[in-house]
């Protein structure tokens, strides 16, 4: 029992020492997932999400697309890769994201996003409201744990964006009900 406890502590210390950067990145992205619900501006939320993902994954580029009905419009992109300004609703990556609601490897598809990277759905109630796209890191794949964390992060971003929408709608309805908006007469 004594040696087992020592072995566990040494193993934990060795893992932390050799994988410290990965532990810190995972902790930072997990913390940002918690903070998403307390950001009041959709623009700031998207901006911070892309910045945090780039900083903590080492991705060379990232973009966020918004579903605008007839297609997906690029809200923001950063990094050393140029993403298309618009994606067709029936782009193979968008179709797969809507069908599976999980991350999609771009190298398996003939998408306008290119063949190098991953796309994650920002989904809410079975619909993809936004798409997060990450370029592939040079010579390195994203680990299953990173992909799981990014999927959780995009879910939290979607929930937060929906909460902002509901809050604005509630405020508008309250103003109308209280007669605070001018009539159209």
PDB file of C-alpha atoms in Angstrom:
ATOM      1  CA  UNK A   1       0.000   0.000   0.000  1.00  0.00           C
ATOM      2  CA  UNK A   2       2.828   2.381   0.892  1.00  0.00           C
ATOM      3  CA  UNK A   3       4.659   1.795  -2.413  1.00  0.00           C
ATOM      4  CA  UNK A   4       1.411   2.180  -4.347  1.00  0.00           C
ATOM      5  CA  UNK A   5       0.870   5.643  -2.833  1.00  0.00           C
ATOM      6  CA  UNK A   6       4.444   6.657  -3.647  1.00  0.00           C
ATOM      7  CA  UNK A   7       4.069   5.338  -7.199  1.00  0.00           C
ATOM      8  CA  UNK A   8       0.842   7.361  -7.704  1.00  0.00           C
ATOM      9  CA  UNK A   9       2.485  10.563  -6.477  1.00  0.00           C
ATOM     10  CA  UNK A  10       5.559  10.082  -8.642  1.00  0.00           C
ATOM     11  CA  UNK A  11       3.427   9.250 -11.681  1.00  0.00           C
ATOM     12  CA  UNK A  12       1.276  12.349 -11.112  1.00  0.00           C
ATOM     13  CA  UNK A  13       4.359  14.547 -10.707  1.00  0.00           C
ATOM     14  CA  UNK A  14       6.036  13.125 -13.829  1.00  0.00           C
ATOM     15  CA  UNK A  15       2.864  13.634 -15.894  1.00  0.00           C
ATOM     16  CA  UNK A  16       2.537  17.205 -14.652  1.00  0.00           C
ATOM     17  CA  UNK A  17       6.202  17.955 -15.272  1.00  0.00           C
ATOM     18  CA  UNK A  18       6.298  16.571 -18.824  1.00  0.00           C
ATOM     19  CA  UNK A  19       2.779  17.630 -19.844  1.00  0.00           C
ATOM     20  CA  UNK A  20       2.558  20.902 -17.914  1.00  0.00           C
ATOM     21  CA  UNK A  21       1.782  23.005 -20.985  1.00  0.00           C
ATOM     22  CA  UNK A  22      -1.091  20.681 -21.922  1.00  0.00           C
ATOM     23  CA  UNK A  23      -2.491  20.718 -18.358  1.00  0.00           C
ATOM     24  CA  UNK A  24      -2.373  24.523 -18.245  1.00  0.00           C
ATOM     25  CA  UNK A  25      -4.041  24.832 -21.666  1.00  0.00           C
ATOM     26  CA  UNK A  26      -6.830  22.456 -20.648  1.00  0.00           C
ATOM     27  CA  UNK A  27      -7.349  24.332 -17.388  1.00  0.00           C
ATOM     28  CA  UNK A  28      -7.487  27.691 -19.209  1.00  0.00           C
ATOM     29  CA  UNK A  29     -10.031  26.479 -21.783  1.00  0.00           C
ATOM     30  CA  UNK A  30     -12.133  24.875 -19.040  1.00  0.00           C
ATOM     31  CA  UNK A  31     -12.084  28.156 -17.111  1.00  0.00           C
ATOM     32  CA  UNK A  32     -13.110  30.108 -20.203  1.00  0.00           C
ATOM     33  CA  UNK A  33     -16.001  27.647 -20.718  1.00  0.00           C
ATOM     34  CA  UNK A  34     -17.226  28.597 -17.250  1.00  0.00           C
ATOM     35  CA  UNK A  35     -16.831  32.323 -17.931  1.00  0.00           C
ATOM     36  CA  UNK A  36     -18.772  32.233 -21.236  1.00  0.00           C
ATOM     37  CA  UNK A  37     -22.099  32.534 -19.458  1.00  0.00           C
ATOM     38  CA  UNK A  38     -21.055  35.794 -17.813  1.00  0.00           C
ATOM     39  CA  UNK A  39     -20.021  37.677 -20.959  1.00  0.00           C
ATOM     40  CA  UNK A  40     -22.779  40.086 -22.023  1.00  0.00           C
ATOM     41  CA  UNK A  41     -21.799  40.841 -25.617  1.00  0.00           C
ATOM     42  CA  UNK A  42     -21.965  38.276 -28.417  1.00  0.00           C
ATOM     43  CA  UNK A  43     -19.193  40.044 -30.324  1.00  0.00           C
ATOM     44  CA  UNK A  44     -16.898  39.975 -27.297  1.00  0.00           C
ATOM     45  CA  UNK A  45     -17.763  36.331 -26.625  1.00  0.00           C
ATOM     46  CA  UNK A  46     -16.826  35.286 -30.161  1.00  0.00           C
ATOM     47  CA  UNK A  47     -13.673  37.430 -30.062  1.00  0.00           C
ATOM     48  CA  UNK A  48     -12.531  35.940 -26.751  1.00  0.00           C
ATOM     49  CA  UNK A  49     -13.436  32.397 -27.804  1.00  0.00           C
ATOM     50  CA  UNK A  50     -11.231  32.596 -30.890  1.00  0.00           C
ATOM     51  CA  UNK A  51      -8.401  34.267 -28.958  1.00  0.00           C
ATOM     52  CA  UNK A  52      -8.497  31.642 -26.185  1.00  0.00           C
ATOM     53  CA  UNK A  53      -8.651  28.741 -28.633  1.00  0.00           C
ATOM     54  CA  UNK A  54      -5.694  30.056 -30.615  1.00  0.00           C
ATOM     55  CA  UNK A  55      -3.667  30.794 -27.490  1.00  0.00           C
ATOM     56  CA  UNK A  56      -4.226  27.454 -25.808  1.00  0.00           C
ATOM     57  CA  UNK A  57      -4.341  24.998 -28.707  1.00  0.00           C
ATOM     58  CA  UNK A  58      -1.462  26.357 -30.745  1.00  0.00           C
ATOM     59  CA  UNK A  59      -3.657  26.376 -33.855  1.00  0.00           C
ATOM     60  CA  UNK A  60      -2.163  28.567 -36.579  1.00  0.00           C
ATOM     61  CA  UNK A  61      -5.586  30.008 -37.517  1.00  0.00           C
ATOM     62  CA  UNK A  62      -9.240  29.944 -36.486  1.00  0.00           C
ATOM     63  CA  UNK A  63     -12.536  31.360 -37.713  1.00  0.00           C
ATOM     64  CA  UNK A  64     -16.110  31.575 -36.460  1.00  0.00           C
ATOM     65  CA  UNK A  65     -19.059  31.421 -38.861  1.00  0.00           C
ATOM     66  CA  UNK A  66     -22.649  32.421 -38.101  1.00  0.00           C
ATOM     67  CA  UNK A  67     -25.696  30.753 -39.634  1.00  0.00           C
ATOM     68  CA  UNK A  68     -27.580  33.599 -41.337  1.00  0.00           C
ATOM     69  CA  UNK A  69     -30.313  31.479 -42.909  1.00  0.00           C
ATOM     70  CA  UNK A  70     -29.200  31.078 -46.503  1.00  0.00           C
ATOM     71  CA  UNK A  71     -25.525  30.491 -45.704  1.00  0.00           C
ATOM     72  CA  UNK A  72     -22.839  30.869 -43.038  1.00  0.00           C
ATOM     73  CA  UNK A  73     -21.095  34.257 -42.745  1.00  0.00           C
ATOM     74  CA  UNK A  74     -17.601  34.608 -41.296  1.00  0.00           C
ATOM     75  CA  UNK A  75     -17.870  36.638 -38.087  1.00  0.00           C
ATOM     76  CA  UNK A  76     -14.178  36.694 -37.373  1.00  0.00           C
ATOM     77  CA  UNK A  77     -10.953  35.002 -38.325  1.00  0.00           C
ATOM     78  CA  UNK A  78      -7.447  35.171 -36.950  1.00  0.00           C
ATOM     79  CA  UNK A  79      -4.140  33.630 -37.767  1.00  0.00           C
ATOM     80  CA  UNK A  80      -2.068  32.914 -40.828  1.00  0.00           C
ATOM     81  CA  UNK A  81      -4.788  31.400 -43.015  1.00  0.00           C
ATOM     82  CA  UNK A  82      -7.508  33.119 -45.018  1.00  0.00           C
ATOM     83  CA  UNK A  83     -10.920  31.492 -44.659  1.00  0.00           C
ATOM     84  CA  UNK A  84     -13.811  32.163 -47.086  1.00  0.00           C
ATOM     85  CA  UNK A  85     -16.105  35.064 -46.166  1.00  0.00           C
ATOM     86  CA  UNK A  86     -19.189  32.884 -46.713  1.00  0.00           C
ATOM     87  CA  UNK A  87     -19.938  29.174 -46.664  1.00  0.00           C
ATOM     88  CA  UNK A  88     -22.815  27.670 -48.595  1.00  0.00           C
ATOM     89  CA  UNK A  89     -25.478  26.061 -46.426  1.00  0.00           C
ATOM     90  CA  UNK A  90     -24.815  22.821 -48.328  1.00  0.00           C
ATOM     91  CA  UNK A  91     -21.018  22.952 -48.011  1.00  0.00           C
ATOM     92  CA  UNK A  92     -19.998  19.363 -47.105  1.00  0.00           C
ATOM     93  CA  UNK A  93     -18.528  20.471 -43.759  1.00  0.00           C
ATOM     94  CA  UNK A  94     -21.720  22.335 -42.793  1.00  0.00           C
ATOM     95  CA  UNK A  95     -23.909  19.404 -43.811  1.00  0.00           C
ATOM     96  CA  UNK A  96     -21.835  16.966 -41.749  1.00  0.00           C
ATOM     97  CA  UNK A  97     -21.829  19.303 -38.736  1.00  0.00           C
ATOM     98  CA  UNK A  98     -25.627  19.602 -38.862  1.00  0.00           C
ATOM     99  CA  UNK A  99     -26.043  15.847 -39.355  1.00  0.00           C
ATOM    100  CA  UNK A 100     -23.674  14.695 -36.587  1.00  0.00           C
ATOM    101  CA  UNK A 101     -23.462  17.680 -34.190  1.00  0.00           C
ATOM    102  CA  UNK A 102     -19.866  16.777 -33.409  1.00  0.00           C
ATOM    103  CA  UNK A 103     -16.435  17.768 -34.675  1.00  0.00           C
ATOM    104  CA  UNK A 104     -15.649  17.192 -38.323  1.00  0.00           C
ATOM    105  CA  UNK A 105     -12.281  16.497 -39.879  1.00  0.00           C
ATOM    106  CA  UNK A 106     -11.906  18.645 -42.980  1.00  0.00           C
ATOM    107  CA  UNK A 107      -9.472  16.267 -44.692  1.00  0.00           C
ATOM    108  CA  UNK A 108     -12.376  13.851 -45.235  1.00  0.00           C
ATOM    109  CA  UNK A 109     -14.422  16.407 -47.213  1.00  0.00           C
ATOM    110  CA  UNK A 110     -14.277  18.635 -50.273  1.00  0.00           C
ATOM    111  CA  UNK A 111     -15.195  21.797 -48.355  1.00  0.00           C
ATOM    112  CA  UNK A 112     -14.561  25.455 -49.152  1.00  0.00           C
ATOM    113  CA  UNK A 113     -12.799  25.501 -45.747  1.00  0.00           C
ATOM    114  CA  UNK A 114      -9.951  23.475 -47.229  1.00  0.00           C
ATOM    115  CA  UNK A 115      -8.685  20.041 -46.318  1.00  0.00           C
ATOM    116  CA  UNK A 116      -6.561  20.907 -43.331  1.00  0.00           C
ATOM    117  CA  UNK A 117      -8.150  21.212 -39.909  1.00  0.00           C
ATOM    118  CA  UNK A 118     -11.248  20.652 -37.827  1.00  0.00           C
ATOM    119  CA  UNK A 119     -14.702  22.213 -37.665  1.00  0.00           C
ATOM    120  CA  UNK A 120     -16.835  22.250 -34.515  1.00  0.00           C
ATOM    121  CA  UNK A 121     -20.564  22.984 -34.348  1.00  0.00           C
ATOM    122  CA  UNK A 122     -21.828  25.674 -32.028  1.00  0.00           C
ATOM    123  CA  UNK A 123     -25.134  23.878 -31.670  1.00  0.00           C
ATOM    124  CA  UNK A 124     -28.289  24.639 -29.785  1.00  0.00           C
ATOM    125  CA  UNK A 125     -31.463  22.575 -29.643  1.00  0.00           C
ATOM    126  CA  UNK A 126     -30.330  20.375 -32.529  1.00  0.00           C
ATOM    127  CA  UNK A 127     -29.388  23.228 -34.855  1.00  0.00           C
ATOM    128  CA  UNK A 128     -25.965  24.579 -35.774  1.00  0.00           C
ATOM    129  CA  UNK A 129     -26.050  28.321 -35.067  1.00  0.00           C
ATOM    130  CA  UNK A 130     -22.322  28.889 -35.578  1.00  0.00           C
ATOM    131  CA  UNK A 131     -19.251  26.978 -36.691  1.00  0.00           C
ATOM    132  CA  UNK A 132     -15.745  27.145 -35.208  1.00  0.00           C
ATOM    133  CA  UNK A 133     -12.989  26.198 -37.646  1.00  0.00           C
ATOM    134  CA  UNK A 134      -9.393  25.449 -36.642  1.00  0.00           C
ATOM    135  CA  UNK A 135      -6.502  25.071 -39.024  1.00  0.00           C
ATOM    136  CA  UNK A 136      -4.325  22.016 -38.469  1.00  0.00           C
ATOM    137  CA  UNK A 137      -1.203  22.470 -36.395  1.00  0.00           C
ATOM    138  CA  UNK A 138       1.959  21.838 -38.416  1.00  0.00           C
ATOM    139  CA  UNK A 139       2.974  18.210 -37.995  1.00  0.00           C
ATOM    140  CA  UNK A 140       0.637  17.606 -35.076  1.00  0.00           C
ATOM    141  CA  UNK A 141      -2.920  16.307 -34.698  1.00  0.00           C
ATOM    142  CA  UNK A 142      -5.365  17.461 -32.048  1.00  0.00           C
ATOM    143  CA  UNK A 143      -5.660  14.882 -29.283  1.00  0.00           C
ATOM    144  CA  UNK A 144      -9.007  13.280 -28.429  1.00  0.00           C
ATOM    145  CA  UNK A 145      -8.968  15.148 -25.111  1.00  0.00           C
ATOM    146  CA  UNK A 146      -8.417  18.496 -26.890  1.00  0.00           C
ATOM    147  CA  UNK A 147     -11.236  17.769 -29.332  1.00  0.00           C
ATOM    148  CA  UNK A 148     -13.559  16.848 -26.478  1.00  0.00           C
ATOM    149  CA  UNK A 149     -12.659  20.056 -24.643  1.00  0.00           C
ATOM    150  CA  UNK A 150     -13.220  22.159 -27.789  1.00  0.00           C
ATOM    151  CA  UNK A 151     -16.581  20.498 -28.374  1.00  0.00           C
ATOM    152  CA  UNK A 152     -17.569  21.315 -24.786  1.00  0.00           C
ATOM    153  CA  UNK A 153     -16.365  24.892 -25.261  1.00  0.00           C
ATOM    154  CA  UNK A 154     -18.405  25.379 -28.448  1.00  0.00           C
ATOM    155  CA  UNK A 155     -21.479  23.995 -26.678  1.00  0.00           C
ATOM    156  CA  UNK A 156     -20.991  26.523 -23.879  1.00  0.00           C
ATOM    157  CA  UNK A 157     -20.525  29.378 -26.380  1.00  0.00           C
ATOM    158  CA  UNK A 158     -23.790  28.352 -28.084  1.00  0.00           C
ATOM    159  CA  UNK A 159     -25.639  28.239 -24.783  1.00  0.00           C
ATOM    160  CA  UNK A 160     -24.295  31.664 -23.845  1.00  0.00           C
ATOM    161  CA  UNK A 161     -25.236  33.197 -27.205  1.00  0.00           C
ATOM    162  CA  UNK A 162     -28.742  31.786 -26.857  1.00  0.00           C
ATOM    163  CA  UNK A 163     -29.031  33.181 -23.322  1.00  0.00           C
ATOM    164  CA  UNK A 164     -28.069  36.635 -24.666  1.00  0.00           C
ATOM    165  CA  UNK A 165     -30.771  36.361 -27.330  1.00  0.00           C
ATOM    166  CA  UNK A 166     -33.395  35.309 -24.788  1.00  0.00           C
ATOM    167  CA  UNK A 167     -32.390  38.156 -22.474  1.00  0.00           C
ATOM    168  CA  UNK A 168     -32.691  40.760 -25.252  1.00  0.00           C
ATOM    169  CA  UNK A 169     -36.047  39.324 -26.326  1.00  0.00           C
ATOM    170  CA  UNK A 170     -37.299  39.361 -22.741  1.00  0.00           C
ATOM    171  CA  UNK A 171     -36.228  42.990 -22.299  1.00  0.00           C
ATOM    172  CA  UNK A 172     -37.990  43.970 -25.530  1.00  0.00           C
ATOM    173  CA  UNK A 173     -41.220  42.177 -24.579  1.00  0.00           C
ATOM    174  CA  UNK A 174     -41.122  43.784 -21.134  1.00  0.00           C
ATOM    175  CA  UNK A 175     -40.693  47.239 -22.677  1.00  0.00           C
ATOM    176  CA  UNK A 176     -43.602  46.641 -25.049  1.00  0.00           C
ATOM    177  CA  UNK A 177     -45.783  45.324 -22.214  1.00  0.00           C
ATOM    178  CA  UNK A 178     -44.926  48.303 -20.007  1.00  0.00           C
ATOM    179  CA  UNK A 179     -45.674  50.725 -22.862  1.00  0.00           C
ATOM    180  CA  UNK A 180     -42.120  52.080 -22.827  1.00  0.00           C
ATOM    181  CA  UNK A 181     -41.738  51.884 -26.623  1.00  0.00           C
ATOM    182  CA  UNK A 182     -43.320  54.619 -28.710  1.00  0.00           C
ATOM    183  CA  UNK A 183     -46.352  53.510 -30.684  1.00  0.00           C
ATOM    184  CA  UNK A 184     -46.195  53.446 -34.458  1.00  0.00           C
ATOM    185  CA  UNK A 185     -49.182  55.820 -34.829  1.00  0.00           C
TER     186      UNK A 185
END
